[in-house]
CSV table of C-alpha atoms and ligand atoms in Angstrom, one decimal:
chain,number,residue,atom,x,y,z
A,1,MET,CA,69.7,104.7,87.8
A,2,GLU,CA,72.6,103.6,85.6
A,3,VAL,CA,75.8,104.4,88.0
A,4,LYS,CA,79.1,105.2,86.2
A,5,ARG,CA,82.1,103.2,87.1
A,6,ARG,CA,85.0,104.8,85.4
A,7,SER,CA,88.4,104.4,88.0
A,8,ALA,CA,90.1,101.3,89.1
A,9,ARG,CA,92.9,100.7,91.2
A,10,VAL,CA,94.6,97.1,91.6
A,11,VAL,CA,96.8,96.7,94.7
A,12,THR,CA,99.6,93.9,94.5
A,13,PHE,CA,101.3,92.2,97.1
A,14,GLY,CA,103.8,89.3,96.6
A,15,CYS,CA,106.5,88.3,94.2
A,16,GLN,CA,106.5,89.6,90.1
A,17,MET,CA,104.4,86.8,89.2
A,18,ASN,CA,101.4,89.0,90.9
A,19,GLU,CA,102.5,92.2,89.5
A,20,ARG,CA,102.7,91.0,86.0
A,21,ASP,CA,99.1,89.3,86.7
A,22,SER,CA,98.0,93.1,87.8
A,23,GLU,CA,99.2,94.1,84.9
A,24,THR,CA,97.0,91.7,83.2
A,25,ILE,CA,94.4,92.6,85.6
A,26,MET,CA,94.6,96.5,84.8
A,27,GLY,CA,94.7,95.8,80.9
A,28,ILE,CA,91.6,93.8,81.2
A,29,LEU,CA,89.7,96.4,83.2
A,30,SER,CA,90.8,99.2,80.7
A,31,SER,CA,89.7,97.2,78.1
A,32,LEU,CA,86.5,97.5,79.9
A,33,GLY,CA,86.5,101.1,80.2
A,34,PHE,CA,87.9,101.8,83.7
A,35,GLU,CA,90.8,104.0,83.9
A,36,GLU,CA,93.6,103.8,86.7
A,37,SER,CA,93.0,105.4,89.5
A,38,PRO,CA,96.0,107.1,91.7
A,39,SER,CA,94.7,105.4,95.0
A,40,VAL,CA,92.2,103.3,96.3
A,41,ASP,CA,90.4,106.2,98.3
A,42,ASP,CA,88.7,107.3,94.7
A,43,ALA,CA,88.4,104.5,92.8
A,44,ASP,CA,85.2,102.5,92.1
A,45,ILE,CA,86.6,99.7,91.5
A,46,ILE,CA,89.6,97.7,93.6
A,47,ILE,CA,91.3,94.5,92.9
A,48,PHE,CA,94.0,93.0,95.7
A,49,VAL,CA,96.0,90.6,94.2
A,50,THR,CA,97.5,88.6,96.9
A,51,CYS,CA,100.2,86.3,98.2
A,52,CYS,CA,100.3,83.8,100.5
A,53,VAL,CA,103.8,83.0,100.9
A,54,ARG,CA,104.4,83.8,104.3
A,55,GLU,CA,101.8,84.6,107.0
A,56,ASN,CA,102.9,88.0,107.0
A,57,ALA,CA,101.7,88.4,103.5
A,58,GLU,CA,98.4,86.7,104.2
A,59,ASN,CA,98.2,89.3,107.2
A,60,ARG,CA,98.6,92.5,105.3
A,61,ALA,CA,96.1,91.7,102.7
A,62,PHE,CA,93.5,90.8,105.3
A,63,GLY,CA,94.4,94.4,106.8
A,64,ASN,CA,93.8,96.1,103.9
A,65,LEU,CA,90.6,93.9,102.7
A,66,GLY,CA,89.3,94.8,106.0
A,67,GLU,CA,89.9,98.7,105.3
A,68,THR,CA,87.7,98.5,102.3
A,69,LYS,CA,84.6,97.9,104.5
A,70,ARG,CA,84.9,102.0,105.4
A,71,LEU,CA,85.7,103.1,101.9
A,72,LYS,CA,82.3,101.0,101.2
A,73,GLU,CA,80.7,102.6,103.5
A,74,ARG,CA,81.3,105.9,102.0
A,75,ASN,CA,80.3,104.6,98.2
A,76,PRO,CA,78.2,101.9,98.4
A,77,HIS,CA,78.4,101.5,94.5
A,78,LEU,CA,82.2,100.5,95.1
A,79,VAL,CA,83.4,97.1,93.7
A,80,VAL,CA,86.0,95.5,95.8
A,81,GLY,CA,87.7,92.2,94.1
A,82,MET,CA,90.2,89.6,96.0
A,83,CYS,CA,92.2,87.4,93.6
A,84,GLY,CA,96.2,86.0,93.4
A,85,CYS,CA,97.5,83.3,95.4
A,86,MET,CA,95.2,83.5,98.9
A,87,ALA,CA,92.1,83.1,96.7
A,88,GLN,CA,93.4,79.9,96.0
A,89,ARG,CA,93.4,78.6,99.3
A,90,SER,CA,89.8,77.3,100.4
A,91,ASP,CA,90.5,78.4,103.7
A,92,LEU,CA,91.1,81.7,103.2
A,93,ARG,CA,88.8,82.3,100.6
A,94,GLU,CA,86.2,81.0,103.1
A,95,LYS,CA,87.3,83.0,105.7
A,96,VAL,CA,86.6,86.3,103.3
A,97,GLN,CA,83.2,85.0,102.5
A,98,ALA,CA,82.0,84.4,105.6
A,99,ARG,CA,83.8,87.3,107.5
A,100,MET,CA,84.2,90.2,104.7
A,101,PRO,CA,80.4,90.6,103.6
A,102,TRP,CA,81.5,93.4,101.5
A,103,VAL,CA,83.8,91.8,99.1
A,104,ASP,CA,81.9,91.9,95.9
A,105,LEU,CA,84.0,89.1,94.0
A,106,VAL,CA,86.6,86.5,94.0
A,107,PHE,CA,88.5,84.5,91.8
A,108,GLY,CA,92.1,83.0,91.3
A,109,THR,CA,95.4,82.8,89.5
A,110,HIS,CA,93.9,80.9,86.9
A,111,ASN,CA,90.6,82.5,85.7
A,112,ILE,CA,91.7,86.0,85.2
A,113,HIS,CA,90.7,85.8,82.0
A,114,ARG,CA,86.9,85.4,83.3
A,115,LEU,CA,87.4,88.7,84.6
A,116,PRO,CA,85.2,90.9,82.3
A,117,GLU,CA,82.1,88.2,82.5
A,118,LEU,CA,82.3,88.0,86.5
A,119,LEU,CA,82.4,92.0,86.6
A,120,GLN,CA,79.2,91.8,84.4
A,121,ARG,CA,77.9,89.5,87.4
A,122,VAL,CA,79.3,91.8,90.3
A,123,PHE,CA,77.5,94.7,88.3
A,124,SER,CA,74.0,92.9,88.2
A,125,GLY,CA,74.1,92.6,91.7
A,126,GLU,CA,75.7,89.3,92.3
A,127,ARG,CA,78.5,88.2,94.9
A,128,VAL,CA,80.7,86.3,92.5
A,129,ILE,CA,83.0,83.6,93.9
A,130,GLU,CA,84.8,81.7,91.0
A,131,VAL,CA,88.1,79.9,91.9
A,132,TRP,CA,89.6,76.9,89.4
A,133,ASP,CA,91.5,74.0,91.4
A,134,GLU,CA,93.5,73.4,88.1
A,135,PRO,CA,94.9,75.5,85.1
A,136,CYS,CA,93.5,75.2,81.6
A,137,GLU,CA,96.0,75.9,78.8
A,138,VAL,CA,97.9,78.8,78.9
A,139,VAL,CA,95.6,81.8,77.9
A,140,GLU,CA,97.4,84.1,75.5
A,141,GLY,CA,96.8,87.2,73.8
A,142,LEU,CA,94.9,89.2,77.1
A,143,PRO,CA,95.6,92.6,77.3
A,144,ALA,CA,98.2,94.2,79.3
A,145,MET,CA,99.1,97.7,80.9
A,146,ARG,CA,102.2,97.7,81.5
A,147,ALA,CA,103.6,99.6,84.8
A,148,TYR,CA,107.0,100.8,82.5
A,149,SER,CA,107.5,101.7,79.4
A,150,HIS,CA,111.3,100.9,78.8
A,151,LYS,CA,111.3,97.6,81.0
A,152,ALA,CA,109.1,94.8,81.4
A,153,PHE,CA,108.1,91.4,82.9
A,154,VAL,CA,107.4,88.7,80.5
A,155,ASN,CA,106.1,85.1,82.1
A,156,ILE,CA,107.9,82.4,80.2
A,157,THR,CA,106.5,79.6,82.7
A,158,TYR,CA,103.6,79.6,84.8
A,159,GLY,CA,103.4,77.2,88.2
A,160,CYS,CA,105.7,75.2,89.9
A,161,ASP,CA,106.3,71.4,90.5
A,162,ASN,CA,109.0,71.4,92.9
A,163,PHE,CA,106.9,70.8,95.6
A,164,CYS,CA,109.8,72.1,98.1
A,165,THR,CA,108.2,71.2,101.6
A,166,TYR,CA,107.5,74.5,103.0
A,167,CYS,CA,106.6,76.2,100.1
A,168,ILE,CA,102.6,77.2,99.0
A,169,VAL,CA,103.6,78.1,95.6
A,170,PRO,CA,102.5,74.8,94.0
A,171,TYR,CA,98.9,74.4,95.3
A,172,VAL,CA,97.9,77.9,94.8
A,173,ARG,CA,99.6,78.2,91.1
A,174,GLY,CA,99.3,74.8,89.7
A,175,ARG,CA,101.5,72.4,87.4
A,176,GLU,CA,104.1,73.8,85.5
A,177,ARG,CA,103.1,75.2,82.3
A,178,SER,CA,105.7,76.5,79.8
A,179,ARG,CA,104.9,79.2,77.2
A,180,THR,CA,105.9,78.4,73.6
A,181,MET,CA,109.1,79.9,72.6
A,182,GLU,CA,107.5,81.6,69.2
A,183,ASP,CA,104.9,83.0,71.7
A,184,VAL,CA,107.9,84.3,74.7
A,185,VAL,CA,109.4,85.7,71.3
A,186,ALA,CA,107.0,87.7,69.7
A,187,GLU,CA,105.9,88.8,73.4
A,188,VAL,CA,109.8,90.5,73.6
A,189,GLY,CA,109.7,91.3,69.9
A,190,ASN,CA,106.5,93.7,70.4
A,191,LEU,CA,107.8,95.1,73.4
A,192,ALA,CA,110.7,96.2,71.6
A,193,LYS,CA,109.2,98.1,69.0
A,194,SER,CA,107.4,100.2,71.4
A,195,GLY,CA,110.0,101.1,72.9
A,196,CYS,CA,111.1,98.4,75.7
A,197,VAL,CA,114.8,97.9,76.5
A,198,GLU,CA,114.8,95.4,79.7
A,199,VAL,CA,113.2,92.0,79.7
A,200,THR,CA,112.6,90.1,82.8
A,201,LEU,CA,111.8,86.8,82.0
A,202,LEU,CA,109.4,85.1,84.7
A,203,GLY,CA,109.1,81.7,86.3
A,204,GLN,CA,108.9,79.7,89.5
A,205,ASN,CA,111.8,77.7,88.0
A,206,VAL,CA,113.2,79.5,85.2
A,207,ASN,CA,115.8,76.8,84.5
A,208,SER,CA,113.1,74.1,83.7
A,209,TYR,CA,111.6,75.9,81.2
A,210,GLY,CA,110.9,74.1,78.0
A,211,ARG,CA,109.6,70.9,79.8
A,212,GLY,CA,106.4,69.5,78.2
A,213,LEU,CA,106.7,71.5,74.9
A,214,PRO,CA,106.4,69.8,72.1
A,215,PRO,CA,110.3,68.6,70.6
A,216,ARG,CA,111.9,70.8,67.9
A,217,PRO,CA,113.4,69.4,64.7
A,218,SER,CA,116.0,68.0,66.9
A,219,GLY,CA,113.9,66.0,68.9
A,220,VAL,CA,114.2,67.8,72.0
A,221,SER,CA,112.3,70.1,73.7
A,222,PRO,CA,113.6,73.6,74.1
A,223,ASP,CA,115.8,74.4,77.3
A,224,PHE,CA,116.3,77.9,79.0
A,225,ALA,CA,119.3,78.2,77.2
A,226,ASP,CA,117.6,77.5,73.8
A,227,LEU,CA,115.3,80.6,74.9
A,228,LEU,CA,118.0,82.7,76.0
A,229,TYR,CA,119.4,82.3,72.5
A,230,GLU,CA,116.7,83.3,70.9
A,231,VAL,CA,115.7,86.3,73.3
A,232,ASN,CA,118.9,87.7,72.9
A,233,SER,CA,118.6,87.9,69.3
A,234,VAL,CA,115.3,90.3,69.6
A,235,GLU,CA,116.6,93.9,67.9
A,236,GLY,CA,116.0,96.7,70.3
A,237,ILE,CA,116.2,95.4,73.7
A,238,GLU,CA,119.5,96.0,75.6
A,239,ARG,CA,119.2,93.8,78.7
A,240,ILE,CA,117.9,90.8,79.1
A,241,ARG,CA,117.4,88.8,83.4
A,242,PHE,CA,115.5,86.3,84.6
A,243,THR,CA,114.0,85.3,87.7
A,244,THR,CA,113.9,82.4,89.4
A,245,SER,CA,116.6,79.9,89.1
A,246,HIS,CA,116.6,76.8,90.7
A,247,PRO,CA,119.9,75.6,91.4
A,248,ARG,CA,119.2,71.9,90.8
A,249,ASP,CA,118.2,72.5,87.1
A,250,PHE,CA,121.1,75.1,86.1
A,251,THR,CA,123.1,73.2,83.5
A,252,ASP,CA,126.4,74.0,82.7
A,253,LYS,CA,124.7,74.5,78.7
A,254,MET,CA,122.4,77.5,80.5
A,255,VAL,CA,125.6,79.0,82.2
A,256,VAL,CA,127.5,79.3,78.9
A,257,ALA,CA,124.3,80.6,77.1
A,258,ALA,CA,124.0,83.8,79.8
A,259,GLY,CA,128.0,84.1,79.2
A,260,SER,CA,127.8,84.0,75.3
A,261,CYS,CA,124.7,86.2,75.3
A,262,ASP,CA,125.4,89.8,75.3
A,263,LYS,CA,122.5,90.8,76.5
A,264,VAL,CA,121.9,88.7,79.2
A,265,CYS,CA,122.7,90.5,82.5
A,266,GLU,CA,125.5,89.3,85.0
A,267,HIS,CA,123.4,88.5,87.4
A,268,PHE,CA,122.0,85.6,88.9
A,269,HIS,CA,119.0,85.3,91.8
A,270,LEU,CA,120.4,81.5,92.9
A,271,PRO,CA,117.8,81.1,96.1
A,272,LEU,CA,119.7,79.3,98.3
A,273,GLN,CA,117.7,78.4,101.4
A,274,SER,CA,119.8,76.7,103.6
A,275,GLY,CA,123.6,75.6,103.6
A,276,SER,CA,123.1,72.1,105.6
A,277,ASP,CA,122.5,69.2,103.3
A,278,ARG,CA,120.4,67.6,106.2
A,279,VAL,CA,118.0,70.5,106.0
A,280,LEU,CA,118.2,71.0,102.3
A,281,ASP,CA,117.4,67.3,101.8
A,282,MET,CA,114.1,68.0,104.2
A,283,MET,CA,113.2,70.7,102.2
A,284,HIS,CA,113.9,68.4,98.9
A,285,ARG,CA,115.8,71.3,97.1
A,286,GLY,CA,117.7,68.3,95.1
A,287,TYR,CA,121.3,69.9,95.6
A,288,THR,CA,123.6,69.9,98.5
A,289,ALA,CA,125.8,73.0,99.8
A,290,GLU,CA,128.5,71.9,97.8
A,291,LYS,CA,126.9,71.4,94.7
A,292,TYR,CA,125.5,75.1,95.3
A,293,LEU,CA,129.0,76.3,95.5
A,294,GLY,CA,130.1,74.6,92.5
A,295,LEU,CA,127.3,76.4,90.8
A,296,VAL,CA,128.4,79.4,92.4
A,297,HIS,CA,132.5,79.0,91.2
A,298,ARG,CA,131.2,77.9,87.7
A,299,ILE,CA,129.4,81.1,87.3
A,300,ARG,CA,132.0,83.3,88.1
A,301,ASP,CA,134.6,81.4,86.3
A,302,VAL,CA,132.6,82.2,83.2
A,303,ILE,CA,131.0,85.6,83.5
A,304,PRO,CA,133.7,87.2,85.6
A,305,GLY,CA,132.4,90.0,87.8
A,306,ALA,CA,128.8,88.2,87.7
A,307,SER,CA,126.7,89.2,91.3
A,308,ILE,CA,125.1,86.2,93.1
A,309,THR,CA,121.8,87.2,95.1
A,310,THR,CA,120.2,84.6,97.0
A,311,ASP,CA,116.9,83.5,99.2
A,312,ILE,CA,117.9,82.1,102.7
A,313,MET,CA,115.3,81.1,105.1
A,314,VAL,CA,116.1,80.6,109.2
A,315,GLY,CA,113.9,78.0,111.4
A,316,PHE,CA,112.9,75.3,108.9
A,317,PRO,CA,111.7,72.2,111.6
A,318,GLY,CA,114.1,70.8,112.7
A,319,GLU,CA,117.2,73.3,112.1
A,320,THR,CA,119.8,73.3,114.8
A,321,GLU,CA,122.1,75.7,115.7
A,322,ALA,CA,124.8,73.2,113.6
A,323,ASP,CA,122.8,73.8,110.6
A,324,PHE,CA,121.9,77.3,110.9
A,325,GLN,CA,126.0,77.6,110.9
A,326,ALA,CA,126.4,75.4,107.8
A,327,THR,CA,124.1,78.4,106.3
A,328,MET,CA,126.3,80.8,107.9
A,329,ASP,CA,129.4,79.5,106.4
A,330,MET,CA,127.6,79.3,102.9
A,331,VAL,CA,127.4,83.0,103.1
A,332,ARG,CA,131.0,83.7,104.2
A,333,GLN,CA,132.0,81.0,100.8
A,334,ALA,CA,129.6,82.3,98.5
A,335,ARG,CA,130.4,86.2,99.0
A,336,PHE,CA,127.1,86.9,98.1
A,337,ASP,CA,126.0,90.6,96.6
A,338,ALA,CA,122.4,90.6,98.3
A,339,ALA,CA,120.2,88.3,100.4
A,340,PHE,CA,116.7,88.2,100.8
A,341,THR,CA,116.8,86.9,104.4
A,342,PHE,CA,113.2,85.1,105.7
A,343,ILE,CA,111.9,83.1,108.9
A,344,TYR,CA,110.0,80.1,108.2
A,345,SER,CA,106.8,80.4,108.4
A,346,PRO,CA,104.3,77.4,108.5
A,347,ARG,CA,101.8,77.2,105.4
A,348,PRO,CA,98.9,74.8,106.0
A,349,GLY,CA,98.9,72.0,104.1
A,350,THR,CA,102.8,71.8,103.1
A,351,VAL,CA,104.6,68.9,104.3
A,352,ALA,CA,106.6,71.0,106.7
A,353,ALA,CA,103.9,72.8,108.2
A,354,GLU,CA,103.2,69.1,110.1
A,355,MET,CA,106.4,67.9,110.9
A,356,PRO,CA,107.7,67.7,114.5
A,357,ASN,CA,110.4,69.8,115.7
A,358,GLN,CA,109.1,73.1,114.7
A,359,VAL,CA,111.6,75.7,115.8
A,360,LYS,CA,110.6,78.4,118.7
A,361,ASP,CA,110.4,81.5,117.8
A,362,ASP,CA,112.6,83.2,120.0
A,363,VAL,CA,115.3,80.8,118.0
A,364,LYS,CA,114.0,81.5,114.9
A,365,HIS,CA,114.3,85.5,115.6
A,366,ASP,CA,117.9,85.3,117.2
A,367,ARG,CA,119.0,83.8,114.0
A,368,ILE,CA,117.6,85.3,111.4
A,369,TYR,CA,119.3,88.7,113.5
A,370,ARG,CA,122.7,86.9,112.9
A,371,LEU,CA,122.1,86.0,109.6
A,372,ILE,CA,121.5,89.7,108.6
A,373,ASP,CA,124.6,91.1,109.9
A,374,LEU,CA,126.4,88.7,108.0
A,375,VAL,CA,124.5,89.1,104.8
A,376,ASN,CA,125.1,92.9,105.3
A,377,SER,CA,128.6,92.8,106.2
A,378,THR,CA,129.6,90.3,103.4
A,379,ALA,CA,127.7,92.9,100.9
A,380,GLY,CA,129.3,95.8,102.2
A,381,GLU,CA,132.9,94.1,101.8
A,382,VAL,CA,131.6,93.0,97.9
A,383,ASN,CA,130.4,96.1,97.1
A,384,ASP,CA,133.5,97.9,98.2
A,385,GLU,CA,135.2,96.4,95.7
A,386,LEU,CA,133.8,98.6,93.2
A,387,ARG,CA,135.0,102.0,94.5
A,388,GLY,CA,136.4,103.7,92.0
A,389,ALA,CA,135.1,101.4,89.0
A,390,ILE,CA,132.8,102.7,85.7
A,391,ARG,CA,129.8,100.8,85.3
A,392,GLU,CA,126.8,100.7,82.6
A,393,VAL,CA,123.6,101.7,84.5
A,394,MET,CA,120.0,102.0,83.2
A,395,VAL,CA,118.4,105.1,84.4
A,396,GLU,CA,115.3,104.5,86.3
A,397,GLY,CA,114.6,108.0,87.1
A,398,PRO,CA,114.7,110.5,89.5
A,399,SER,CA,115.6,108.9,93.2
A,400,GLU,CA,112.4,109.0,95.2
A,401,ARG,CA,113.9,110.8,98.3
A,402,ASP,CA,115.9,113.1,95.9
A,403,THR,CA,114.7,114.3,92.8
A,404,SER,CA,118.1,116.1,91.8
A,405,VAL,CA,119.4,112.5,91.9
A,406,LEU,CA,119.0,110.1,89.4
A,407,SER,CA,118.5,106.1,90.2
A,408,GLY,CA,119.4,103.4,88.2
A,409,ARG,CA,120.8,99.9,87.8
A,410,THR,CA,124.2,98.4,87.1
A,411,ARG,CA,123.8,95.0,85.0
A,412,THR,CA,124.7,93.5,88.0
A,413,ASN,CA,121.3,94.7,89.3
A,414,LYS,CA,123.0,97.2,91.8
A,415,MET,CA,120.9,100.4,92.8
A,416,VAL,CA,123.2,103.3,91.8
A,417,HIS,CA,122.7,107.2,92.9
A,418,TRP,CA,124.2,109.7,91.0
A,419,THR,CA,123.6,113.6,90.8
A,420,ALA,CA,121.8,114.2,87.4
A,421,SER,CA,124.3,116.6,85.2
A,422,LYS,CA,122.8,115.7,82.2
A,423,GLU,CA,118.6,115.1,81.4
A,424,HIS,CA,117.9,111.5,81.1
A,425,LYS,CA,115.0,109.7,80.3
A,426,PRO,CA,114.3,105.6,82.0
A,427,GLY,CA,115.8,103.2,79.9
A,428,ASP,CA,118.8,105.3,79.0
A,429,LEU,CA,122.2,103.9,79.3
A,430,VAL,CA,124.7,105.9,80.9
A,431,ARG,CA,128.3,105.5,82.5
A,432,VAL,CA,128.9,106.1,86.0
A,433,ARG,CA,131.6,106.2,88.1
A,434,ILE,CA,131.2,104.7,91.5
A,435,LEU,CA,132.2,107.0,94.5
A,436,GLU,CA,130.8,105.6,97.6
A,437,PRO,CA,129.8,102.0,97.6
A,438,ARG,CA,127.4,101.0,100.3
A,439,THR,CA,125.7,97.8,101.6
A,440,TRP,CA,122.6,98.3,99.3
A,441,THR,CA,123.1,100.8,97.2
A,442,LEU,CA,126.1,102.4,95.2
A,443,TYR,CA,126.8,106.4,94.8
A,444,GLY,CA,128.1,107.7,92.0
A,445,GLU,CA,129.0,110.5,89.5
A,446,GLU,CA,128.0,110.1,85.7
A,447,VAL,CA,130.9,110.1,83.3
A,448,MET,CA,130.6,111.9,80.0
A,449,SER,CA,133.3,110.6,77.9
A,450,GLY,CA,135.8,107.9,77.8
A,451,GLY,CA,136.6,106.1,80.9
A,452,GLU,CA,136.7,102.3,80.5
A,453,LEU,CA,133.5,100.1,80.9
A,454,ASP,CA,135.4,97.2,83.3
A,455,VAL,CA,132.3,94.7,83.2
B,1,SAH,N1,110.5,79.6,93.2
B,1,SAH,C1,111.2,81.0,93.8
B,1,SAH,C2,111.4,81.6,95.2
B,1,SAH,C3,109.0,81.5,95.5
B,1,SAH,S1,108.8,82.2,96.7
B,1,SAH,C4,112.2,79.6,94.6
B,1,SAH,O1,112.3,78.4,94.2
B,1,SAH,O2,113.3,80.2,94.9
B,1,SAH,C5,110.4,83.6,97.4
B,1,SAH,C6,111.1,82.4,98.6
B,1,SAH,O3,110.1,83.1,99.8
B,1,SAH,C7,111.4,81.9,98.5
B,1,SAH,O4,112.8,81.5,98.1
B,1,SAH,C8,112.0,81.0,99.9
B,1,SAH,O5,113.1,81.4,100.4
B,1,SAH,C9,110.3,81.8,100.4
B,1,SAH,N2,109.8,81.2,101.5
B,1,SAH,C10,108.8,80.3,100.4
B,1,SAH,N3,108.2,79.5,101.4
B,1,SAH,C11,108.5,80.1,102.8
B,1,SAH,C12,107.9,79.8,103.8
B,1,SAH,N4,107.1,78.7,104.2
B,1,SAH,N5,108.4,80.6,105.0
B,1,SAH,C13,109.5,81.3,104.5
B,1,SAH,N6,110.1,81.5,103.5
B,1,SAH,C14,109.5,81.2,102.8
B,2,SF4,FE1,108.2,77.2,96.1
B,2,SF4,FE2,110.1,75.6,95.7
B,2,SF4,FE3,108.8,76.0,93.7
B,2,SF4,FE4,110.3,77.3,94.7
B,2,SF4,S1,111.0,76.0,93.4
B,2,SF4,S2,108.0,78.3,94.1
B,2,SF4,S3,110.3,77.2,97.0
B,2,SF4,S4,108.2,75.0,95.7
B,3,F3S,FE1,103.3,85.1,97.1
B,3,F3S,FE2,101.7,83.7,95.1
B,3,F3S,FE3,104.5,85.1,94.2
B,3,F3S,S1,102.2,83.0,97.0
B,3,F3S,S2,105.5,84.8,96.3
B,3,F3S,S3,102.3,85.9,94.9
B,3,F3S,S4,103.4,83.1,93.7
């Protein structure tokens, strides 16, 4: 008897690269005739797009994979797949292979385009595990089911060559490859034609975009600044964002480009990791605290009102209290608008995991609490300066907690909530006066006419 498999659910962990990959996976599944299922419970196929940047990300994915055993008992025709960064790690892959016999399909970050063929084999009864250690050429033209119509992620580079000593990403995402400017601009153009107004350019290190691309008539390969000017000229796009920047590779030409392109938003996510030069050196980050702060000041000089957010890690091997205090000092000096804070998690196979002097858990916890307190109080102070200001906000939709409240983001990427006085659709640009700034969110009222925009 032929079994009808009709609906699919893609469950995503990890960063924006995975979110974008999930759109491709759902796009492929849709081209094979599957509809998107609202939950895993009713799906005929579930694919987990996994992350292994920290141990807790792995644990969450394993927990979710474990729960599908119960679903499979209820529906033996259910197909369970796992892909993404965890699949690239042979130890984790083997764990799934050996301990989770109900998982039918494992594929990696480099062979997503092979999904139709892999699924065919699964449907004919085979358990399929296919992961490529190395990527092939950049594959263009794959279908995508986009999560939103007003905003979109656009890959500009894949992989990473930096090998920061704590990080697993270069091992699971392979060497850095840039898409051509023509391909990126064509994708942004098509998105604009279909109503998209905001694009976020994605790469592990967007500032190294273009390395290895064929030279232009000028004799040099294009760089990230060149790309910004090109994307800025695409009609219909209102806002351009990008993530992630690497402070070492953020050239002055790029700061100037970001400042001169009217659509490039005044927000820079600049991962600091640590404020101690000794730790930064052990991490192989390639900059000092002073150089980092110089970049922050330069951005704020060229682009007044720019917001700067960051990633900070505590408990890197050998980090002393003095190193940690240097990080705290940087938070005070850089006055970040927001920061993601992480406890260092040893990743098997990385250089740092083998370093002596791993920091004890209780010390790591003590440091992260102190760091979070400081980050919150600085972010609160920075946001407080916005009281009374009017900002351009892009509507995202009704707030999750209260549907009479709309939420959206400023160009500086701050979340704003305001009571809807008029109907708006996602992607609309409105003016909001900030009445009540809090640490993570700004509360305001819509300004119908007049009112000077400060940024
Ligand atoms: N390519 C980006 C981000 C990569 S991962 C960059 O270079 O910044 C996102 C963040 O996770 C990193 O900025 C870092 O702060 C954190 N991270 C990476 N590896 C980690 C690890 N082993 N333990 C804890 N945090 C980690
Ligand atoms: Fe990891 Fe460093 Fe590459 Fe970012 S730049 S993905 S932290 S190796
Ligand atoms: Fe995680 Fe892979 Fe992104 S390890 S952070 S999903 S590139």
